[in-house]
């Protein structure tokens, strides 16, 4: 009888342990929800940006600033012209929306995932930040992508039937119509110019009063740019990589 009682007590204990483990295991077996992950470290730069409006033109007049740009470009593999635009875009966006707290490495990570900093389709950026090559994505015709009928009569993407993402930050024409900004001060918002595109992307990510220093705010911003969990992961990993390569700890 005593042996049966001991066996019963053991069984009850075992059931409790198994139940506890069953609640703990799912959170450990895979990646946690994006909102639970901290945002990537926010990389900082000592480059100065123009204080006029929202221009992203970076004033690299000091030797130390030029040296930082060259060194950071070498450390990260980001073309110096693109890096210059990302730094300026983040600075200008934070000036416009002080609560945003976006880091240049986040803007750069989006630029990498979207077009490898303007190298999509074999293109590159010239000294003025203008993208060469087509820099136009596939037709959004519902075949492996969302179906988005033409919204710009093919003016930006050359397709009068379906929309296509354009430029180094891969904006859909209808989104560019709303979010496009003039980043280089030439009076025109051009999605094929890295200054304009980077500023527009930073502004888009900071929109709606988002706080990108908070985990939920950062994940929500990146998800709004491309509604894919794997995309959020890609951008997070790349932004973290850039921060680590430039010696940023937070």
PDB file of C-alpha atoms in Angstrom:
ATOM      1  CA  UNK A   1       0.000   0.000   0.000  1.00  0.00           C
ATOM      2  CA  UNK A   2       2.838   2.350   0.906  1.00  0.00           C
ATOM      3  CA  UNK A   3       4.524   1.561  -2.388  1.00  0.00           C
ATOM      4  CA  UNK A   4       1.359   2.477  -4.296  1.00  0.00           C
ATOM      5  CA  UNK A   5       1.099   5.799  -2.451  1.00  0.00           C
ATOM      6  CA  UNK A   6       4.717   6.622  -3.309  1.00  0.00           C
ATOM      7  CA  UNK A   7       4.075   5.732  -6.938  1.00  0.00           C
ATOM      8  CA  UNK A   8       1.018   7.992  -7.015  1.00  0.00           C
ATOM      9  CA  UNK A   9       2.973  10.905  -5.510  1.00  0.00           C
ATOM     10  CA  UNK A  10       5.752  10.384  -8.071  1.00  0.00           C
ATOM     11  CA  UNK A  11       3.253  10.378 -10.952  1.00  0.00           C
ATOM     12  CA  UNK A  12       1.671  13.629  -9.773  1.00  0.00           C
ATOM     13  CA  UNK A  13       5.126  15.236  -9.508  1.00  0.00           C
ATOM     14  CA  UNK A  14       6.099  14.031 -12.973  1.00  0.00           C
ATOM     15  CA  UNK A  15       2.903  15.426 -14.486  1.00  0.00           C
ATOM     16  CA  UNK A  16       3.593  18.834 -12.900  1.00  0.00           C
ATOM     17  CA  UNK A  17       7.138  18.902 -14.285  1.00  0.00           C
ATOM     18  CA  UNK A  18       6.015  17.915 -17.784  1.00  0.00           C
ATOM     19  CA  UNK A  19       3.275  20.558 -17.744  1.00  0.00           C
ATOM     20  CA  UNK A  20       5.718  23.277 -16.710  1.00  0.00           C
ATOM     21  CA  UNK A  21       8.174  22.283 -19.415  1.00  0.00           C
ATOM     22  CA  UNK A  22       5.428  22.280 -22.047  1.00  0.00           C
ATOM     23  CA  UNK A  23       4.684  25.947 -21.309  1.00  0.00           C
ATOM     24  CA  UNK A  24       8.368  26.962 -21.289  1.00  0.00           C
ATOM     25  CA  UNK A  25       9.619  25.094 -24.337  1.00  0.00           C
ATOM     26  CA  UNK A  26       7.782  26.962 -27.179  1.00  0.00           C
ATOM     27  CA  UNK A  27       9.384  30.253 -26.208  1.00  0.00           C
ATOM     28  CA  UNK A  28      12.828  28.662 -26.343  1.00  0.00           C
ATOM     29  CA  UNK A  29      12.583  26.455 -29.398  1.00  0.00           C
ATOM     30  CA  UNK A  30      12.311  29.255 -31.974  1.00  0.00           C
ATOM     31  CA  UNK A  31      12.913  32.972 -32.356  1.00  0.00           C
ATOM     32  CA  UNK A  32      10.790  35.128 -30.039  1.00  0.00           C
ATOM     33  CA  UNK A  33       8.201  37.499 -31.444  1.00  0.00           C
ATOM     34  CA  UNK A  34       9.743  40.539 -33.136  1.00  0.00           C
ATOM     35  CA  UNK A  35       8.246  42.881 -30.582  1.00  0.00           C
ATOM     36  CA  UNK A  36      10.098  41.072 -27.807  1.00  0.00           C
ATOM     37  CA  UNK A  37      13.514  41.491 -29.435  1.00  0.00           C
ATOM     38  CA  UNK A  38      15.525  44.630 -28.669  1.00  0.00           C
ATOM     39  CA  UNK A  39      16.196  46.928 -31.607  1.00  0.00           C
ATOM     40  CA  UNK A  40      19.688  46.647 -33.081  1.00  0.00           C
ATOM     41  CA  UNK A  41      22.349  48.901 -31.550  1.00  0.00           C
ATOM     42  CA  UNK A  42      22.031  52.399 -32.904  1.00  0.00           C
ATOM     43  CA  UNK A  43      25.201  53.379 -34.702  1.00  0.00           C
ATOM     44  CA  UNK A  44      26.347  56.958 -34.323  1.00  0.00           C
ATOM     45  CA  UNK A  45      28.472  59.130 -36.579  1.00  0.00           C
ATOM     46  CA  UNK A  46      30.231  62.431 -36.069  1.00  0.00           C
ATOM     47  CA  UNK A  47      29.402  63.792 -39.491  1.00  0.00           C
ATOM     48  CA  UNK A  48      27.622  67.132 -39.639  1.00  0.00           C
ATOM     49  CA  UNK A  49      24.509  67.626 -41.731  1.00  0.00           C
ATOM     50  CA  UNK A  50      23.120  70.751 -43.283  1.00  0.00           C
ATOM     51  CA  UNK A  51      20.676  72.545 -41.004  1.00  0.00           C
ATOM     52  CA  UNK A  52      18.554  73.869 -43.847  1.00  0.00           C
ATOM     53  CA  UNK A  53      15.295  71.989 -44.127  1.00  0.00           C
ATOM     54  CA  UNK A  54      15.508  68.228 -44.466  1.00  0.00           C
ATOM     55  CA  UNK A  55      18.494  68.052 -46.783  1.00  0.00           C
ATOM     56  CA  UNK A  56      20.775  65.067 -46.256  1.00  0.00           C
ATOM     57  CA  UNK A  57      23.842  66.703 -47.751  1.00  0.00           C
ATOM     58  CA  UNK A  58      26.691  65.900 -45.373  1.00  0.00           C
ATOM     59  CA  UNK A  59      29.245  68.582 -44.675  1.00  0.00           C
ATOM     60  CA  UNK A  60      32.500  66.643 -44.611  1.00  0.00           C
ATOM     61  CA  UNK A  61      34.901  69.545 -44.228  1.00  0.00           C
ATOM     62  CA  UNK A  62      36.946  68.276 -41.316  1.00  0.00           C
ATOM     63  CA  UNK A  63      39.647  65.697 -41.755  1.00  0.00           C
ATOM     64  CA  UNK A  64      38.309  63.622 -38.857  1.00  0.00           C
ATOM     65  CA  UNK A  65      34.894  63.431 -40.464  1.00  0.00           C
ATOM     66  CA  UNK A  66      36.288  62.420 -43.838  1.00  0.00           C
ATOM     67  CA  UNK A  67      38.454  59.814 -42.149  1.00  0.00           C
ATOM     68  CA  UNK A  68      35.444  58.394 -40.283  1.00  0.00           C
ATOM     69  CA  UNK A  69      33.504  58.063 -43.523  1.00  0.00           C
ATOM     70  CA  UNK A  70      36.379  56.302 -45.291  1.00  0.00           C
ATOM     71  CA  UNK A  71      37.050  53.999 -42.341  1.00  0.00           C
ATOM     72  CA  UNK A  72      33.376  53.137 -41.773  1.00  0.00           C
ATOM     73  CA  UNK A  73      32.894  52.422 -45.470  1.00  0.00           C
ATOM     74  CA  UNK A  74      35.844  50.042 -45.395  1.00  0.00           C
ATOM     75  CA  UNK A  75      34.648  48.375 -42.194  1.00  0.00           C
ATOM     76  CA  UNK A  76      31.093  47.821 -43.393  1.00  0.00           C
ATOM     77  CA  UNK A  77      31.483  47.383 -47.143  1.00  0.00           C
ATOM     78  CA  UNK A  78      29.002  50.207 -47.742  1.00  0.00           C
ATOM     79  CA  UNK A  79      29.988  52.471 -50.659  1.00  0.00           C
ATOM     80  CA  UNK A  80      31.099  55.805 -49.217  1.00  0.00           C
ATOM     81  CA  UNK A  81      28.556  57.738 -51.293  1.00  0.00           C
ATOM     82  CA  UNK A  82      25.689  55.622 -49.971  1.00  0.00           C
ATOM     83  CA  UNK A  83      26.990  55.761 -46.391  1.00  0.00           C
ATOM     84  CA  UNK A  84      27.108  59.526 -46.609  1.00  0.00           C
ATOM     85  CA  UNK A  85      23.442  59.582 -47.611  1.00  0.00           C
ATOM     86  CA  UNK A  86      22.391  57.166 -44.838  1.00  0.00           C
ATOM     87  CA  UNK A  87      24.120  59.204 -42.136  1.00  0.00           C
ATOM     88  CA  UNK A  88      22.597  62.431 -43.402  1.00  0.00           C
ATOM     89  CA  UNK A  89      19.139  60.883 -43.731  1.00  0.00           C
ATOM     90  CA  UNK A  90      19.120  59.587 -40.158  1.00  0.00           C
ATOM     91  CA  UNK A  91      20.335  62.914 -38.800  1.00  0.00           C
ATOM     92  CA  UNK A  92      17.748  64.892 -40.767  1.00  0.00           C
ATOM     93  CA  UNK A  93      14.924  62.512 -39.823  1.00  0.00           C
ATOM     94  CA  UNK A  94      15.797  62.761 -36.138  1.00  0.00           C
ATOM     95  CA  UNK A  95      15.970  66.539 -36.428  1.00  0.00           C
ATOM     96  CA  UNK A  96      12.479  66.543 -37.927  1.00  0.00           C
ATOM     97  CA  UNK A  97      11.114  63.925 -35.498  1.00  0.00           C
ATOM     98  CA  UNK A  98      13.240  64.104 -32.317  1.00  0.00           C
ATOM     99  CA  UNK A  99      11.454  61.162 -30.690  1.00  0.00           C
ATOM    100  CA  UNK A 100      12.266  58.791 -33.567  1.00  0.00           C
ATOM    101  CA  UNK A 101      15.843  57.875 -32.679  1.00  0.00           C
ATOM    102  CA  UNK A 102      16.629  56.147 -35.956  1.00  0.00           C
ATOM    103  CA  UNK A 103      20.252  55.128 -36.485  1.00  0.00           C
ATOM    104  CA  UNK A 104      22.059  55.435 -39.807  1.00  0.00           C
ATOM    105  CA  UNK A 105      22.765  51.712 -39.590  1.00  0.00           C
ATOM    106  CA  UNK A 106      19.040  50.975 -39.781  1.00  0.00           C
ATOM    107  CA  UNK A 107      18.681  53.127 -42.905  1.00  0.00           C
ATOM    108  CA  UNK A 108      21.768  51.441 -44.339  1.00  0.00           C
ATOM    109  CA  UNK A 109      20.421  47.984 -43.539  1.00  0.00           C
ATOM    110  CA  UNK A 110      17.243  48.733 -45.468  1.00  0.00           C
ATOM    111  CA  UNK A 111      19.366  50.002 -48.362  1.00  0.00           C
ATOM    112  CA  UNK A 112      21.397  46.800 -48.336  1.00  0.00           C
ATOM    113  CA  UNK A 113      18.407  44.458 -48.269  1.00  0.00           C
ATOM    114  CA  UNK A 114      16.535  46.444 -50.912  1.00  0.00           C
ATOM    115  CA  UNK A 115      19.271  47.000 -53.494  1.00  0.00           C
ATOM    116  CA  UNK A 116      22.731  46.274 -52.033  1.00  0.00           C
ATOM    117  CA  UNK A 117      23.236  50.046 -51.810  1.00  0.00           C
ATOM    118  CA  UNK A 118      22.328  50.724 -55.400  1.00  0.00           C
ATOM    119  CA  UNK A 119      24.101  47.723 -56.902  1.00  0.00           C
ATOM    120  CA  UNK A 120      20.828  45.996 -57.866  1.00  0.00           C
ATOM    121  CA  UNK A 121      20.875  44.809 -61.479  1.00  0.00           C
ATOM    122  CA  UNK A 122      24.552  45.643 -61.823  1.00  0.00           C
ATOM    123  CA  UNK A 123      24.075  49.339 -61.101  1.00  0.00           C
ATOM    124  CA  UNK A 124      26.037  51.759 -58.940  1.00  0.00           C
ATOM    125  CA  UNK A 125      25.905  55.287 -57.550  1.00  0.00           C
ATOM    126  CA  UNK A 126      27.779  58.168 -59.147  1.00  0.00           C
ATOM    127  CA  UNK A 127      29.358  61.067 -57.272  1.00  0.00           C
ATOM    128  CA  UNK A 128      26.029  62.913 -57.228  1.00  0.00           C
ATOM    129  CA  UNK A 129      24.305  59.894 -55.698  1.00  0.00           C
ATOM    130  CA  UNK A 130      22.411  59.069 -58.853  1.00  0.00           C
ATOM    131  CA  UNK A 131      21.751  55.392 -59.536  1.00  0.00           C
ATOM    132  CA  UNK A 132      22.860  53.973 -62.857  1.00  0.00           C
ATOM    133  CA  UNK A 133      21.236  50.999 -64.507  1.00  0.00           C
ATOM    134  CA  UNK A 134      17.527  50.170 -64.467  1.00  0.00           C
ATOM    135  CA  UNK A 135      17.119  49.881 -60.663  1.00  0.00           C
ATOM    136  CA  UNK A 136      13.531  48.714 -61.203  1.00  0.00           C
ATOM    137  CA  UNK A 137      12.035  45.680 -59.491  1.00  0.00           C
ATOM    138  CA  UNK A 138       9.822  42.974 -60.986  1.00  0.00           C
ATOM    139  CA  UNK A 139       6.191  43.615 -61.939  1.00  0.00           C
ATOM    140  CA  UNK A 140       3.876  43.460 -58.969  1.00  0.00           C
ATOM    141  CA  UNK A 141       1.436  41.354 -60.924  1.00  0.00           C
ATOM    142  CA  UNK A 142       0.472  38.868 -58.214  1.00  0.00           C
ATOM    143  CA  UNK A 143       2.861  36.213 -59.502  1.00  0.00           C
ATOM    144  CA  UNK A 144       4.969  35.674 -56.394  1.00  0.00           C
ATOM    145  CA  UNK A 145       4.340  39.262 -55.296  1.00  0.00           C
ATOM    146  CA  UNK A 146       1.381  41.357 -54.268  1.00  0.00           C
ATOM    147  CA  UNK A 147      -0.767  42.490 -57.181  1.00  0.00           C
ATOM    148  CA  UNK A 148      -0.557  46.270 -57.471  1.00  0.00           C
ATOM    149  CA  UNK A 149      -1.984  47.823 -60.615  1.00  0.00           C
ATOM    150  CA  UNK A 150      -0.124  50.746 -62.180  1.00  0.00           C
ATOM    151  CA  UNK A 151      -0.425  54.038 -60.284  1.00  0.00           C
ATOM    152  CA  UNK A 152       1.948  56.331 -62.178  1.00  0.00           C
ATOM    153  CA  UNK A 153       1.212  55.581 -65.853  1.00  0.00           C
ATOM    154  CA  UNK A 154       4.664  54.021 -66.008  1.00  0.00           C
ATOM    155  CA  UNK A 155       6.446  57.345 -65.429  1.00  0.00           C
ATOM    156  CA  UNK A 156       8.830  56.041 -62.756  1.00  0.00           C
ATOM    157  CA  UNK A 157       8.926  52.311 -63.416  1.00  0.00           C
ATOM    158  CA  UNK A 158       8.305  52.118 -67.171  1.00  0.00           C
ATOM    159  CA  UNK A 159       5.342  49.791 -66.654  1.00  0.00           C
ATOM    160  CA  UNK A 160       1.891  51.182 -67.455  1.00  0.00           C
ATOM    161  CA  UNK A 161       0.103  48.008 -66.369  1.00  0.00           C
ATOM    162  CA  UNK A 162       1.640  47.056 -63.020  1.00  0.00           C
ATOM    163  CA  UNK A 163       3.620  48.947 -60.433  1.00  0.00           C
ATOM    164  CA  UNK A 164       7.283  48.122 -59.810  1.00  0.00           C
ATOM    165  CA  UNK A 165       9.534  49.212 -56.945  1.00  0.00           C
ATOM    166  CA  UNK A 166      12.152  51.730 -58.040  1.00  0.00           C
ATOM    167  CA  UNK A 167      15.474  53.176 -56.949  1.00  0.00           C
ATOM    168  CA  UNK A 168      18.066  52.162 -54.369  1.00  0.00           C
ATOM    169  CA  UNK A 169      15.483  52.078 -51.576  1.00  0.00           C
ATOM    170  CA  UNK A 170      12.888  50.343 -53.804  1.00  0.00           C
ATOM    171  CA  UNK A 171       9.847  52.566 -53.387  1.00  0.00           C
ATOM    172  CA  UNK A 172       6.546  51.654 -55.045  1.00  0.00           C
ATOM    173  CA  UNK A 173       5.449  54.667 -57.156  1.00  0.00           C
ATOM    174  CA  UNK A 174       2.277  55.214 -55.124  1.00  0.00           C
ATOM    175  CA  UNK A 175       4.284  55.226 -51.884  1.00  0.00           C
ATOM    176  CA  UNK A 176       6.864  57.559 -53.369  1.00  0.00           C
ATOM    177  CA  UNK A 177       4.072  59.967 -54.279  1.00  0.00           C
ATOM    178  CA  UNK A 178       3.292  60.254 -50.554  1.00  0.00           C
ATOM    179  CA  UNK A 179       6.709  59.817 -48.938  1.00  0.00           C
ATOM    180  CA  UNK A 180       9.179  61.145 -51.518  1.00  0.00           C
ATOM    181  CA  UNK A 181      11.415  63.999 -50.308  1.00  0.00           C
ATOM    182  CA  UNK A 182      14.164  66.142 -51.742  1.00  0.00           C
ATOM    183  CA  UNK A 183      17.305  65.141 -49.881  1.00  0.00           C
ATOM    184  CA  UNK A 184      19.993  66.877 -51.927  1.00  0.00           C
ATOM    185  CA  UNK A 185      18.341  70.270 -52.206  1.00  0.00           C
ATOM    186  CA  UNK A 186      17.992  70.341 -55.988  1.00  0.00           C
ATOM    187  CA  UNK A 187      14.262  71.026 -55.813  1.00  0.00           C
ATOM    188  CA  UNK A 188      13.201  67.564 -56.987  1.00  0.00           C
ATOM    189  CA  UNK A 189      12.300  64.366 -55.140  1.00  0.00           C
ATOM    190  CA  UNK A 190      13.895  61.605 -57.205  1.00  0.00           C
ATOM    191  CA  UNK A 191      13.620  57.951 -56.073  1.00  0.00           C
ATOM    192  CA  UNK A 192      16.708  57.106 -58.158  1.00  0.00           C
ATOM    193  CA  UNK A 193      18.884  59.499 -56.153  1.00  0.00           C
ATOM    194  CA  UNK A 194      20.330  58.010 -52.968  1.00  0.00           C
ATOM    195  CA  UNK A 195      20.077  61.276 -50.988  1.00  0.00           C
ATOM    196  CA  UNK A 196      16.393  61.654 -51.820  1.00  0.00           C
ATOM    197  CA  UNK A 197      15.629  57.960 -51.405  1.00  0.00           C
ATOM    198  CA  UNK A 198      17.476  57.560 -48.092  1.00  0.00           C
ATOM    199  CA  UNK A 199      15.822  60.625 -46.562  1.00  0.00           C
ATOM    200  CA  UNK A 200      12.425  59.435 -47.757  1.00  0.00           C
ATOM    201  CA  UNK A 201      13.010  55.986 -46.280  1.00  0.00           C
ATOM    202  CA  UNK A 202      14.126  57.422 -42.934  1.00  0.00           C
ATOM    203  CA  UNK A 203      11.123  59.739 -42.845  1.00  0.00           C
ATOM    204  CA  UNK A 204       8.799  56.875 -43.719  1.00  0.00           C
ATOM    205  CA  UNK A 205      10.216  54.723 -40.924  1.00  0.00           C
ATOM    206  CA  UNK A 206       9.878  57.572 -38.403  1.00  0.00           C
ATOM    207  CA  UNK A 207       6.311  58.384 -39.471  1.00  0.00           C
ATOM    208  CA  UNK A 208       3.321  58.123 -37.121  1.00  0.00           C
ATOM    209  CA  UNK A 209       5.397  59.207 -34.138  1.00  0.00           C
ATOM    210  CA  UNK A 210       7.343  55.936 -33.947  1.00  0.00           C
ATOM    211  CA  UNK A 211      10.137  55.486 -31.429  1.00  0.00           C
ATOM    212  CA  UNK A 212      12.775  53.306 -33.064  1.00  0.00           C
ATOM    213  CA  UNK A 213      14.776  53.028 -29.849  1.00  0.00           C
ATOM    214  CA  UNK A 214      12.019  50.747 -28.521  1.00  0.00           C
ATOM    215  CA  UNK A 215      11.758  47.123 -29.645  1.00  0.00           C
ATOM    216  CA  UNK A 216       8.125  47.317 -30.744  1.00  0.00           C
ATOM    217  CA  UNK A 217       8.581  50.670 -32.468  1.00  0.00           C
ATOM    218  CA  UNK A 218      11.593  49.497 -34.449  1.00  0.00           C
ATOM    219  CA  UNK A 219       9.993  46.226 -35.549  1.00  0.00           C
ATOM    220  CA  UNK A 220       6.750  47.993 -36.473  1.00  0.00           C
ATOM    221  CA  UNK A 221       8.642  50.517 -38.592  1.00  0.00           C
ATOM    222  CA  UNK A 222      10.598  47.908 -40.543  1.00  0.00           C
ATOM    223  CA  UNK A 223       7.510  45.733 -40.982  1.00  0.00           C
ATOM    224  CA  UNK A 224       5.657  48.729 -42.430  1.00  0.00           C
ATOM    225  CA  UNK A 225       8.360  49.010 -45.091  1.00  0.00           C
ATOM    226  CA  UNK A 226       7.973  45.393 -46.141  1.00  0.00           C
ATOM    227  CA  UNK A 227       5.347  43.259 -44.439  1.00  0.00           C
ATOM    228  CA  UNK A 228       7.457  40.160 -43.927  1.00  0.00           C
ATOM    229  CA  UNK A 229       8.844  38.716 -40.713  1.00  0.00           C
ATOM    230  CA  UNK A 230      11.912  37.412 -42.537  1.00  0.00           C
ATOM    231  CA  UNK A 231      12.503  40.917 -43.914  1.00  0.00           C
ATOM    232  CA  UNK A 232      12.481  42.342 -40.385  1.00  0.00           C
ATOM    233  CA  UNK A 233      15.028  39.700 -39.371  1.00  0.00           C
ATOM    234  CA  UNK A 234      17.249  40.503 -42.352  1.00  0.00           C
ATOM    235  CA  UNK A 235      17.257  44.223 -41.633  1.00  0.00           C
ATOM    236  CA  UNK A 236      17.854  43.645 -37.900  1.00  0.00           C
ATOM    237  CA  UNK A 237      20.832  41.373 -38.575  1.00  0.00           C
ATOM    238  CA  UNK A 238      22.359  43.777 -41.091  1.00  0.00           C
ATOM    239  CA  UNK A 239      21.864  46.826 -38.865  1.00  0.00           C
ATOM    240  CA  UNK A 240      23.493  44.969 -35.966  1.00  0.00           C
ATOM    241  CA  UNK A 241      26.383  43.968 -38.224  1.00  0.00           C
ATOM    242  CA  UNK A 242      26.986  47.592 -39.236  1.00  0.00           C
ATOM    243  CA  UNK A 243      26.887  48.758 -35.626  1.00  0.00           C
ATOM    244  CA  UNK A 244      29.351  46.104 -34.543  1.00  0.00           C
ATOM    245  CA  UNK A 245      31.705  46.756 -37.454  1.00  0.00           C
ATOM    246  CA  UNK A 246      31.904  50.458 -36.589  1.00  0.00           C
ATOM    247  CA  UNK A 247      32.415  49.789 -32.900  1.00  0.00           C
ATOM    248  CA  UNK A 248      28.992  50.854 -31.679  1.00  0.00           C
ATOM    249  CA  UNK A 249      27.756  49.280 -28.470  1.00  0.00           C
ATOM    250  CA  UNK A 250      24.423  51.060 -28.155  1.00  0.00           C
TER     251      UNK A 250
END
